[in-house]
Coordinates of C-alpha atoms and ligand atoms in Angstrom, one line a residue:
M210 CA 226.8 191.1 7.5
N211 CA 230.2 192.2 6.1
A212 CA 230.7 189.2 3.8
A213 CA 230.6 191.4 0.7
I214 CA 233.4 193.7 1.9
D215 CA 236.8 193.4 0.2
W216 CA 238.9 194.8 3.1
R217 CA 242.1 194.8 1.1
T218 CA 240.6 197.1 -1.5
E219 CA 239.0 199.2 1.2
A220 CA 242.4 199.4 2.9
S221 CA 244.0 200.7 -0.3
R222 CA 241.5 203.5 -0.6
I223 CA 241.5 204.7 3.0
S224 CA 243.0 208.0 4.0
F225 CA 244.8 208.7 7.3
R226 CA 244.6 211.8 9.5
D227 CA 248.3 212.3 10.3
K228 CA 248.3 215.6 12.2
A229 CA 247.4 216.5 15.8
F230 CA 243.8 217.7 16.4
I231 CA 244.0 220.8 18.5
G232 CA 241.3 223.5 19.0
G233 CA 239.1 221.8 16.4
R234 CA 241.7 221.7 13.6
F235 CA 244.3 219.3 12.3
V236 CA 247.7 220.9 12.9
A237 CA 251.3 219.9 12.3
S238 CA 253.5 219.5 15.4
A239 CA 255.1 222.7 16.6
A240 CA 258.5 221.4 15.9
G241 CA 257.4 219.9 12.5
E242 CA 258.5 216.4 13.6
T243 CA 256.8 213.2 12.5
F244 CA 257.2 209.5 13.2
D245 CA 256.5 206.5 11.1
N246 CA 253.3 204.7 11.7
I247 CA 254.1 201.1 10.8
S248 CA 251.4 198.4 10.2
P249 CA 252.4 195.2 11.9
I250 CA 250.4 193.3 9.3
D251 CA 253.3 193.6 6.8
G252 CA 255.8 196.1 8.2
R253 CA 254.6 198.8 5.8
V254 CA 254.7 202.5 6.8
L255 CA 251.1 203.7 6.7
A256 CA 251.7 207.4 7.4
K257 CA 254.0 209.9 8.9
I258 CA 252.3 211.1 12.0
A259 CA 252.8 214.4 13.7
A260 CA 255.1 213.8 16.7
G261 CA 253.6 215.9 19.5
D262 CA 255.9 217.1 22.3
A263 CA 255.6 219.4 25.3
E264 CA 254.8 222.4 23.2
D265 CA 252.0 220.6 21.4
I266 CA 250.6 219.3 24.7
D267 CA 250.7 222.8 26.0
R268 CA 248.8 224.1 23.0
A269 CA 246.2 221.4 23.4
V270 CA 245.8 222.0 27.1
K271 CA 245.4 225.8 26.5
A272 CA 242.7 225.1 23.9
A273 CA 241.0 222.7 26.3
R274 CA 241.2 225.2 29.2
S275 CA 239.9 228.1 27.2
A276 CA 236.9 226.0 25.9
F277 CA 236.2 224.9 29.5
E278 CA 236.4 228.5 30.9
A279 CA 234.2 229.8 28.1
G280 CA 231.6 227.3 29.1
V281 CA 230.9 226.2 25.5
W282 CA 230.6 222.6 26.7
A283 CA 230.7 222.5 30.4
D284 CA 227.8 225.0 30.8
Q285 CA 225.6 223.3 28.2
A286 CA 222.6 221.6 29.7
P287 CA 223.2 217.9 30.3
K288 CA 220.4 217.2 27.8
A289 CA 222.3 219.2 25.1
R290 CA 225.6 217.3 25.8
K291 CA 223.6 214.1 25.6
R292 CA 222.2 214.9 22.2
I293 CA 225.7 215.6 20.9
L294 CA 227.3 212.4 22.4
V295 CA 224.4 210.3 21.0
K296 CA 225.1 211.9 17.6
L297 CA 228.8 211.0 18.0
A298 CA 227.8 207.4 18.8
E299 CA 225.7 207.4 15.6
L300 CA 228.6 208.7 13.6
I301 CA 230.9 206.0 15.0
Q302 CA 228.4 203.4 13.9
K303 CA 228.1 205.0 10.5
H304 CA 231.9 204.9 10.1
A305 CA 232.4 201.6 11.8
N306 CA 234.0 199.9 8.8
E307 CA 236.4 202.7 8.3
L308 CA 237.3 202.9 12.0
A309 CA 237.7 199.2 12.2
L310 CA 240.0 199.2 9.2
L311 CA 242.2 201.9 10.8
E312 CA 242.4 199.8 14.0
T313 CA 243.3 196.6 12.1
L314 CA 245.9 198.3 9.9
D315 CA 247.4 200.1 12.9
M316 CA 247.7 197.2 15.3
G317 CA 247.0 194.0 13.5
K318 CA 243.8 192.7 15.1
P319 CA 241.4 190.6 13.0
I320 CA 239.1 192.9 11.0
L321 CA 235.9 191.3 12.3
N322 CA 237.0 191.6 15.9
A323 CA 237.7 195.3 15.2
R324 CA 234.4 195.7 13.3
N325 CA 232.0 193.7 15.4
G326 CA 233.8 193.7 18.8
D327 CA 235.7 197.0 19.3
M328 CA 233.5 199.4 17.2
R329 CA 230.2 198.2 18.6
A330 CA 231.6 198.6 22.1
V331 CA 233.0 202.1 21.3
A332 CA 229.6 203.3 20.0
E333 CA 227.8 201.7 22.9
C334 CA 230.2 203.4 25.4
V335 CA 229.7 206.8 23.9
R336 CA 226.0 206.4 23.7
W337 CA 225.7 205.1 27.2
Y338 CA 227.5 208.0 28.8
G339 CA 225.5 210.5 26.6
E340 CA 222.3 208.8 27.7
T341 CA 223.3 208.7 31.3
I342 CA 224.3 212.3 31.9
D343 CA 220.8 213.8 32.1
K344 CA 219.6 211.2 34.5
I345 CA 222.0 211.8 37.4
Y346 CA 220.8 213.9 40.3
D347 CA 222.7 215.8 42.9
E348 CA 222.1 215.5 46.7
I349 CA 220.8 217.4 49.6
A350 CA 222.4 216.5 52.9
P351 CA 220.4 215.7 56.1
T352 CA 221.1 218.9 58.0
P353 CA 219.1 220.7 60.8
K354 CA 216.2 222.7 59.5
T355 CA 218.3 225.8 59.9
A356 CA 220.5 225.0 57.0
L357 CA 220.3 223.7 53.4
A358 CA 223.4 221.8 52.2
L359 CA 223.6 221.1 48.5
I360 CA 226.1 218.5 47.3
T361 CA 226.7 219.0 43.6
R362 CA 228.9 217.2 41.2
E363 CA 231.1 219.4 39.0
P364 CA 233.4 218.7 36.1
L365 CA 237.1 218.9 36.9
G366 CA 238.2 221.1 34.0
V367 CA 240.9 219.6 31.7
V368 CA 241.3 215.8 31.7
G369 CA 244.4 214.2 30.1
A370 CA 244.1 210.6 28.9
V371 CA 247.0 208.4 27.9
V372 CA 246.0 205.1 26.4
P373 CA 247.6 201.9 25.0
W374 CA 247.4 200.2 21.6
N375 CA 245.6 196.9 22.3
F376 CA 242.1 198.3 22.0
P377 CA 243.1 201.8 20.8
L378 CA 239.7 203.4 20.4
L379 CA 237.9 201.4 23.1
M380 CA 240.4 202.3 25.8
A381 CA 240.2 205.9 24.6
A382 CA 236.4 205.9 24.7
W383 CA 236.3 204.5 28.3
K384 CA 238.1 207.7 29.2
F385 CA 236.8 210.4 26.9
A386 CA 233.1 209.4 26.9
P387 CA 232.5 209.8 30.7
A388 CA 234.9 212.8 30.9
L389 CA 233.1 214.6 28.1
A390 CA 229.7 213.6 29.4
A391 CA 230.5 215.2 32.7
G392 CA 231.4 218.5 31.0
N393 CA 235.2 218.3 31.0
S394 CA 237.6 219.2 28.1
V395 CA 239.9 216.4 27.1
V396 CA 243.4 216.0 25.8
L397 CA 244.1 212.5 24.6
K398 CA 247.4 211.0 23.8
P399 CA 247.0 207.7 21.9
A400 CA 249.8 205.1 21.8
E401 CA 252.5 205.8 19.2
Q402 CA 251.6 202.4 17.6
S403 CA 247.9 203.2 17.1
P404 CA 247.0 206.9 16.7
L405 CA 244.8 206.6 13.6
S406 CA 241.3 205.9 15.0
A407 CA 241.5 208.5 17.8
L408 CA 242.4 211.2 15.3
R409 CA 239.5 210.3 13.1
V410 CA 237.1 210.2 16.1
A411 CA 238.1 213.6 17.2
E412 CA 237.1 214.9 13.8
L413 CA 233.7 213.0 14.1
A414 CA 233.2 214.6 17.5
L415 CA 233.5 218.0 16.0
E416 CA 231.0 217.0 13.3
A417 CA 228.6 215.8 16.0
G418 CA 228.7 219.2 17.7
V419 CA 231.4 218.9 20.3
P420 CA 232.8 222.5 20.3
P421 CA 236.4 223.2 19.1
G422 CA 238.9 222.8 21.9
V423 CA 236.8 220.4 24.0
F424 CA 238.3 217.2 22.5
N425 CA 241.9 217.3 21.4
V426 CA 244.2 214.5 20.3
V427 CA 248.0 214.8 20.4
P428 CA 249.9 211.8 19.0
G429 CA 253.5 211.4 20.0
F430 CA 255.8 209.4 22.2
G431 CA 255.1 208.5 25.8
E432 CA 258.3 209.9 27.1
S433 CA 257.7 213.3 25.5
A434 CA 254.0 213.9 24.9
G435 CA 252.8 211.5 27.6
Q436 CA 255.1 212.8 30.2
A437 CA 254.3 216.5 29.3
L438 CA 250.6 215.7 29.8
G439 CA 251.3 214.0 33.1
R440 CA 253.4 216.9 34.4
H441 CA 251.2 219.7 33.0
M442 CA 250.3 222.3 35.7
D443 CA 247.0 223.0 34.1
V444 CA 245.7 219.5 33.7
D445 CA 243.2 218.5 36.5
A446 CA 243.1 214.8 36.1
L447 CA 245.0 212.1 34.2
A448 CA 243.4 208.8 33.2
F449 CA 245.8 206.1 32.1
T450 CA 245.6 202.6 30.8
G451 CA 248.8 200.7 30.2
S452 CA 251.7 199.0 32.0
T453 CA 252.1 199.1 35.7
E454 CA 255.6 200.5 35.2
V455 CA 254.3 203.6 33.3
G456 CA 251.3 203.9 35.6
K457 CA 253.7 204.4 38.5
L458 CA 255.4 207.2 36.5
F459 CA 252.1 209.1 36.3
L460 CA 251.8 209.1 40.1
K461 CA 255.3 210.6 40.2
Y462 CA 254.5 213.2 37.5
S463 CA 251.4 214.2 39.5
A464 CA 253.4 214.4 42.8
E465 CA 256.1 216.5 41.1
S466 CA 253.6 218.9 39.4
N467 CA 250.2 220.0 40.5
M468 CA 248.9 216.9 42.4
K469 CA 246.4 216.2 39.6
I470 CA 244.0 213.3 40.2
V471 CA 245.3 210.1 38.7
G472 CA 243.3 207.1 37.6
L473 CA 245.2 204.0 36.6
E474 CA 244.1 200.8 34.8
C475 CA 247.3 198.8 34.6
G476 CA 248.5 195.3 34.1
G477 CA 247.0 191.9 34.9
K478 CA 247.8 188.3 35.3
T479 CA 244.4 186.8 35.3
P480 CA 244.1 183.4 37.0
N481 CA 241.5 181.2 35.2
I482 CA 240.6 178.6 37.9
V483 CA 239.0 175.4 36.5
F484 CA 237.5 172.9 38.8
A485 CA 236.7 169.3 37.8
D486 CA 233.0 170.1 38.6
A487 CA 232.9 172.9 36.0
P488 CA 229.4 172.7 34.4
D489 CA 230.8 172.0 31.0
L490 CA 234.5 171.4 30.3
E491 CA 234.0 172.1 26.6
T492 CA 232.7 175.7 27.4
A493 CA 235.4 176.1 30.0
A494 CA 238.1 175.1 27.5
Q495 CA 236.7 177.5 24.9
G496 CA 236.8 180.2 27.6
A497 CA 240.4 179.4 28.4
A498 CA 241.5 179.5 24.7
D499 CA 239.6 182.7 23.9
G500 CA 240.8 184.2 27.2
I501 CA 244.5 184.0 26.2
F502 CA 244.5 184.0 22.4
Y503 CA 241.9 186.7 21.6
N504 CA 243.7 189.8 20.4
S505 CA 246.9 187.8 20.4
G506 CA 246.8 187.8 24.2
Q507 CA 247.3 191.6 24.2
V508 CA 244.6 192.1 26.7
C509 CA 245.0 193.5 30.2
D510 CA 242.7 190.8 31.6
A511 CA 244.0 188.0 29.4
A512 CA 243.5 184.7 31.2
S513 CA 247.2 184.0 31.1
R514 CA 247.4 181.6 34.1
L515 CA 245.3 178.5 33.7
I516 CA 245.0 177.1 37.2
V517 CA 243.4 173.7 36.7
E518 CA 242.4 171.0 39.1
D519 CA 244.9 168.1 39.1
K520 CA 242.5 165.4 38.2
I521 CA 241.3 167.0 35.0
H522 CA 244.6 168.5 34.0
D523 CA 245.4 166.1 31.1
V524 CA 242.0 166.0 29.5
F525 CA 241.4 169.8 29.9
L526 CA 244.8 170.8 28.5
A527 CA 244.2 168.5 25.5
K528 CA 240.9 170.4 24.8
V529 CA 242.5 173.8 25.1
A530 CA 245.4 172.8 22.8
A531 CA 242.9 171.5 20.2
L532 CA 241.0 174.8 20.3
A533 CA 244.2 176.8 20.0
K534 CA 244.5 175.5 16.4
S535 CA 241.7 177.8 15.3
Y536 CA 243.9 180.7 16.5
A537 CA 246.7 180.0 14.1
P538 CA 247.8 183.5 13.0
G539 CA 246.5 184.7 9.7
D540 CA 246.0 187.8 7.6
P541 CA 244.1 190.3 9.8
L542 CA 242.2 191.6 6.8
D543 CA 240.8 188.2 6.1
E544 CA 237.4 187.7 7.8
K545 CA 238.2 184.1 8.6
T546 CA 241.2 185.0 10.7
Q547 CA 240.8 184.6 14.4
M548 CA 244.2 185.8 15.5
G549 CA 246.2 188.5 13.7
S550 CA 249.6 190.0 14.4
M551 CA 251.3 191.3 17.4
V552 CA 251.3 195.1 17.6
D553 CA 255.0 195.6 16.6
A554 CA 258.5 194.3 16.4
T555 CA 259.3 195.3 20.0
Q556 CA 256.3 193.5 21.5
T557 CA 257.1 190.5 19.4
K558 CA 260.6 190.4 20.6
R559 CA 259.5 190.9 24.2
V560 CA 257.0 188.0 24.0
L561 CA 259.5 185.7 22.4
G562 CA 261.9 186.6 25.2
F563 CA 259.3 185.5 27.8
I564 CA 258.9 182.2 25.8
E565 CA 262.7 181.6 26.0
K566 CA 262.6 182.4 29.7
G567 CA 259.8 179.9 30.3
K568 CA 261.9 177.2 28.7
A569 CA 265.0 178.2 30.6
E570 CA 263.2 178.2 33.9
G571 CA 262.0 174.6 33.4
A572 CA 258.4 175.0 32.1
A573 CA 257.3 172.4 29.5
L574 CA 256.5 173.9 26.1
A575 CA 253.3 172.0 25.1
L576 CA 252.3 174.0 22.0
G577 CA 253.7 176.7 19.7
G578 CA 256.4 179.1 20.8
R579 CA 257.5 180.3 17.4
Q580 CA 257.3 183.5 15.4
V581 CA 255.6 182.7 12.1
R582 CA 254.5 184.4 8.8
Q583 CA 257.8 186.3 8.6
E584 CA 257.6 186.3 4.8
T585 CA 254.8 188.9 5.2
G586 CA 257.1 191.4 6.8
G587 CA 254.7 191.5 9.7
F588 CA 254.9 190.2 13.3
Y589 CA 253.1 187.0 14.2
I590 CA 253.5 184.5 17.1
E591 CA 251.8 181.1 17.3
P592 CA 249.4 180.3 20.1
T593 CA 251.7 179.0 22.8
I594 CA 251.0 176.8 25.8
F595 CA 253.3 176.0 28.7
D596 CA 252.6 173.1 31.0
R597 CA 254.0 172.3 34.5
V598 CA 254.5 176.0 35.2
E599 CA 255.2 177.0 38.8
N600 CA 253.7 180.2 40.0
R601 CA 257.2 181.5 41.0
M602 CA 258.4 181.4 37.3
T603 CA 258.7 184.6 35.4
I604 CA 256.0 183.5 32.8
A605 CA 253.5 183.1 35.7
R606 CA 254.4 186.5 37.3
E607 CA 255.0 189.0 34.5
E608 CA 252.4 190.4 32.2
I609 CA 253.6 188.9 28.9
F610 CA 250.9 190.5 26.7
G611 CA 251.1 187.8 24.1
P612 CA 249.4 184.5 23.2
V613 CA 251.2 182.6 25.9
L614 CA 249.4 180.4 28.4
S615 CA 250.9 179.1 31.6
T616 CA 249.3 176.0 33.1
I617 CA 249.5 175.4 36.8
V618 CA 247.8 172.6 38.7
F619 CA 246.1 172.6 42.1
K620 CA 244.5 170.0 44.4
T621 CA 242.3 171.9 46.8
P622 CA 240.2 175.1 46.6
E623 CA 242.4 176.7 49.2
E624 CA 245.5 176.0 47.1
A625 CA 243.7 177.5 44.0
V626 CA 242.9 180.7 45.9
K627 CA 246.4 181.0 47.2
L628 CA 247.9 180.6 43.7
A629 CA 245.4 183.0 42.2
N630 CA 246.2 185.7 44.8
D631 CA 249.9 185.2 44.7
S632 CA 250.5 188.0 42.2
K633 CA 251.2 191.7 42.3
Y634 CA 248.3 192.1 39.9
G635 CA 244.6 192.0 40.8
L636 CA 242.6 192.9 37.7
E637 CA 240.4 189.9 37.1
A638 CA 239.9 186.2 37.9
N639 CA 237.8 183.6 36.1
L640 CA 236.3 180.6 37.9
W641 CA 234.5 177.5 36.6
T642 CA 232.6 175.3 39.0
N643 CA 229.1 174.0 39.5
D644 CA 229.2 174.4 43.2
L645 CA 227.5 177.7 44.1
T646 CA 228.7 177.8 47.7
K647 CA 232.3 177.2 46.6
A648 CA 232.0 179.8 43.8
H649 CA 230.8 182.5 46.2
R650 CA 233.4 181.7 48.8
I651 CA 236.2 181.8 46.3
A652 CA 234.9 184.9 44.6
R653 CA 235.0 186.7 48.0
A654 CA 238.5 185.5 48.7
L655 CA 240.0 186.6 45.4
R656 CA 241.8 190.0 45.5
V657 CA 240.7 191.2 42.1
G658 CA 238.4 193.9 40.6
T659 CA 236.3 191.4 38.6
V660 CA 235.4 187.8 39.1
T661 CA 233.7 185.9 36.3
I662 CA 232.0 182.6 37.0
N663 CA 231.3 180.0 34.4
S664 CA 232.0 182.4 31.6
R665 CA 234.8 184.8 30.4
D666 CA 232.2 187.5 30.1
G667 CA 232.8 190.2 32.6
G668 CA 229.9 192.4 31.5
G669 CA 229.5 195.4 29.3
I670 CA 229.6 199.1 29.8
E671 CA 227.1 198.9 32.7
V672 CA 229.6 197.3 35.1
P673 CA 232.8 198.8 36.6
F674 CA 236.2 197.6 35.5
G675 CA 239.5 198.2 37.3
G676 CA 242.1 196.6 39.5
Y677 CA 243.1 195.8 43.0
K678 CA 246.8 195.9 44.0
Q679 CA 249.2 197.0 41.2
S680 CA 246.6 196.6 38.6
G681 CA 245.7 200.2 39.5
F682 CA 242.8 202.1 41.0
G683 CA 239.7 204.0 39.9
R684 CA 237.2 202.3 37.7
D685 CA 236.4 202.6 34.0
K686 CA 232.9 201.9 32.7
S687 CA 229.5 202.2 34.6
L688 CA 228.4 205.2 36.6
H689 CA 231.4 204.7 38.9
A690 CA 233.7 206.0 36.1
L691 CA 232.1 209.4 36.6
D692 CA 233.8 209.6 40.0
K693 CA 237.1 210.1 38.2
Y694 CA 235.9 213.0 36.1
T695 CA 233.9 215.0 38.6
Q696 CA 234.3 216.5 42.1
L697 CA 231.8 217.2 44.8
K698 CA 231.0 220.7 46.0
T699 CA 229.2 221.4 49.2
T700 CA 227.2 224.6 49.3
Y701 CA 226.0 225.1 52.9
I702 CA 223.3 227.8 53.2
S703 CA 222.1 229.1 56.6
I704 CA 218.4 229.5 56.6
G705 CA 217.7 229.7 60.3
Ligands
NDP1002 P1 253.1 201.5 28.0 O1 252.5 201.3 29.4 O2 254.5 201.9 27.9 O3 252.2 202.4 27.1 C1 250.9 202.9 27.4 C2 250.8 204.4 27.1 O4 251.7 205.1 28.0 C3 251.2 204.7 25.7 O5 250.4 205.8 25.2 C4 252.6 205.2 25.9 O6 253.1 206.0 24.8 C5 252.6 205.9 27.2 N1 253.9 206.0 27.8 C6 254.9 205.2 27.7 N2 256.0 205.6 28.4 C7 255.6 206.8 29.0 C8 256.2 207.7 29.9 N3 257.5 207.5 30.3 N4 255.5 208.8 30.3 C9 254.2 208.9 29.9 N5 253.6 208.1 29.1 C10 254.2 207.0 28.6 O7 253.0 200.1 27.3 P2 253.9 199.6 26.1 O8 253.3 200.0 24.8 O9 255.4 200.0 26.3 O10 253.8 198.0 26.3 C11 254.7 197.4 27.2 C12 254.0 196.4 28.1 O11 253.1 197.1 28.9 C13 253.2 195.4 27.4 O12 253.9 194.3 27.0 C14 252.2 195.0 28.5 O13 252.7 194.1 29.3 C15 252.0 196.3 29.2 N6 250.8 196.9 28.7 C16 249.6 196.8 29.4 C17 248.5 197.3 29.0 C18 247.2 197.0 29.8 O14 246.2 197.4 29.3 N7 247.3 196.4 30.9 C19 248.3 198.0 27.7 C20 249.6 198.2 27.1 C21 250.7 197.7 27.5 P3 253.9 205.4 23.6 O15 253.1 204.3 23.0 O16 254.2 206.5 22.7 O17 255.1 204.8 24.2

């Protein structure tokens, strides 16, 4: 479909939005500060982006609040908001090549993943919440005849969203689409590594008919802009995706400010449990490889712990290692590339640090482990597999967020469940077996928000996604996400 596109030429022509988007306009940061937006493909500075701080966040929150109070969005009929969000989804589809390119240049994922994976999912997400919002009914409670109790869902007001760089626009859309559909105003802070697509989409939202002030984007650093949003006294809810460490900070910010509602989608250490009776070991091996190498392993539910039954360990690991070869890092702008760069130098160093730690703690390096393509000026790491990992080792416990697989063996189903649950995280688990009873029993025993069986596919926008334990709370996607962006009002009328 995109075979004719010369992405390098397109990249040389593209223009970047480099200012904050507040009140329906692009504006410089109040202090006039900027930061370098570096492409991890080759280390080149793409643009100097407005570095928002507390003052810019305050301007954006004021714009969002005044749009909310004026009712220009919140008071529109759900059907009218639907029309505008569907239009936005169409604009995202129309500009999918441009948005995909921004994503690839910004964070180094392969262009076809950005184009055919991320952008399709973003458009689908925005369309789904648009289509949904005029189909949700409120409730009447079962009171005595002498009363009428209405239970209505209302928007919260101003929603702040702080998102990461691994799926920059998709993680943003999982927040802003349901928040806007419900009638809220939004202030979004993208990750400093990847602000470009969010800034462009804010502009498209205006074009679609989202009124000025309803959707604002303030790029900047976490410790300044992110913290200011988390601590703002006039923000009603804060939706976050990122590390568990920073997720915890948002709880603190809320407690120390106005007790705003906080929704957290944090880290993961997905156990991928493979039994000898898996329906097809080839498919399971492909799932294991995709699960850890897709997006360079920078995925919150990356299948980073391969928990494999002892008796198939050798043959299964050989299959995964063979498949890993197709993930040799390449130019993200080449359509044949399956694995691009890491997001930046810091993340590269962090992942290489974990690889060294794995070796030092006694795990066996079975594949990869090195930084490659340094001549490009970019940041690339080989697909890496550790064998004979013990679940107590650092590489089995910490969210590495890189293409690094830890292989752990088990002998019994009970042992597999114990290993899987022995983690502070609980975002997702994958399970491969032909035994239906065993599959259901284990799915029940796993302390995670999503269990996938005989596939890595955990479903689209129609299913909820979120964590148990320190993977966070609250759900993105599906109708359940609307719980984060609405509150219930009881109106009790005496009619006796
Ligand atoms: P962070 O959790 O630090 O970043 C996520 C978002 O939070 C970014 O927008 C960031 O802004 C912001 N942020 C950072 N510090 C603060 C703060 N003190 N107050 C308010 N907001 C803040 O992830 P990193 O980019 O630092 O990545 C580090 C590790 O986190 C990764 O290696 C990975 O393990 C994990 N991670 C997990 C993700 C997931 O989806 N589970 C996603 C991203 C990271 P800014 O970018 O400007 O710092």
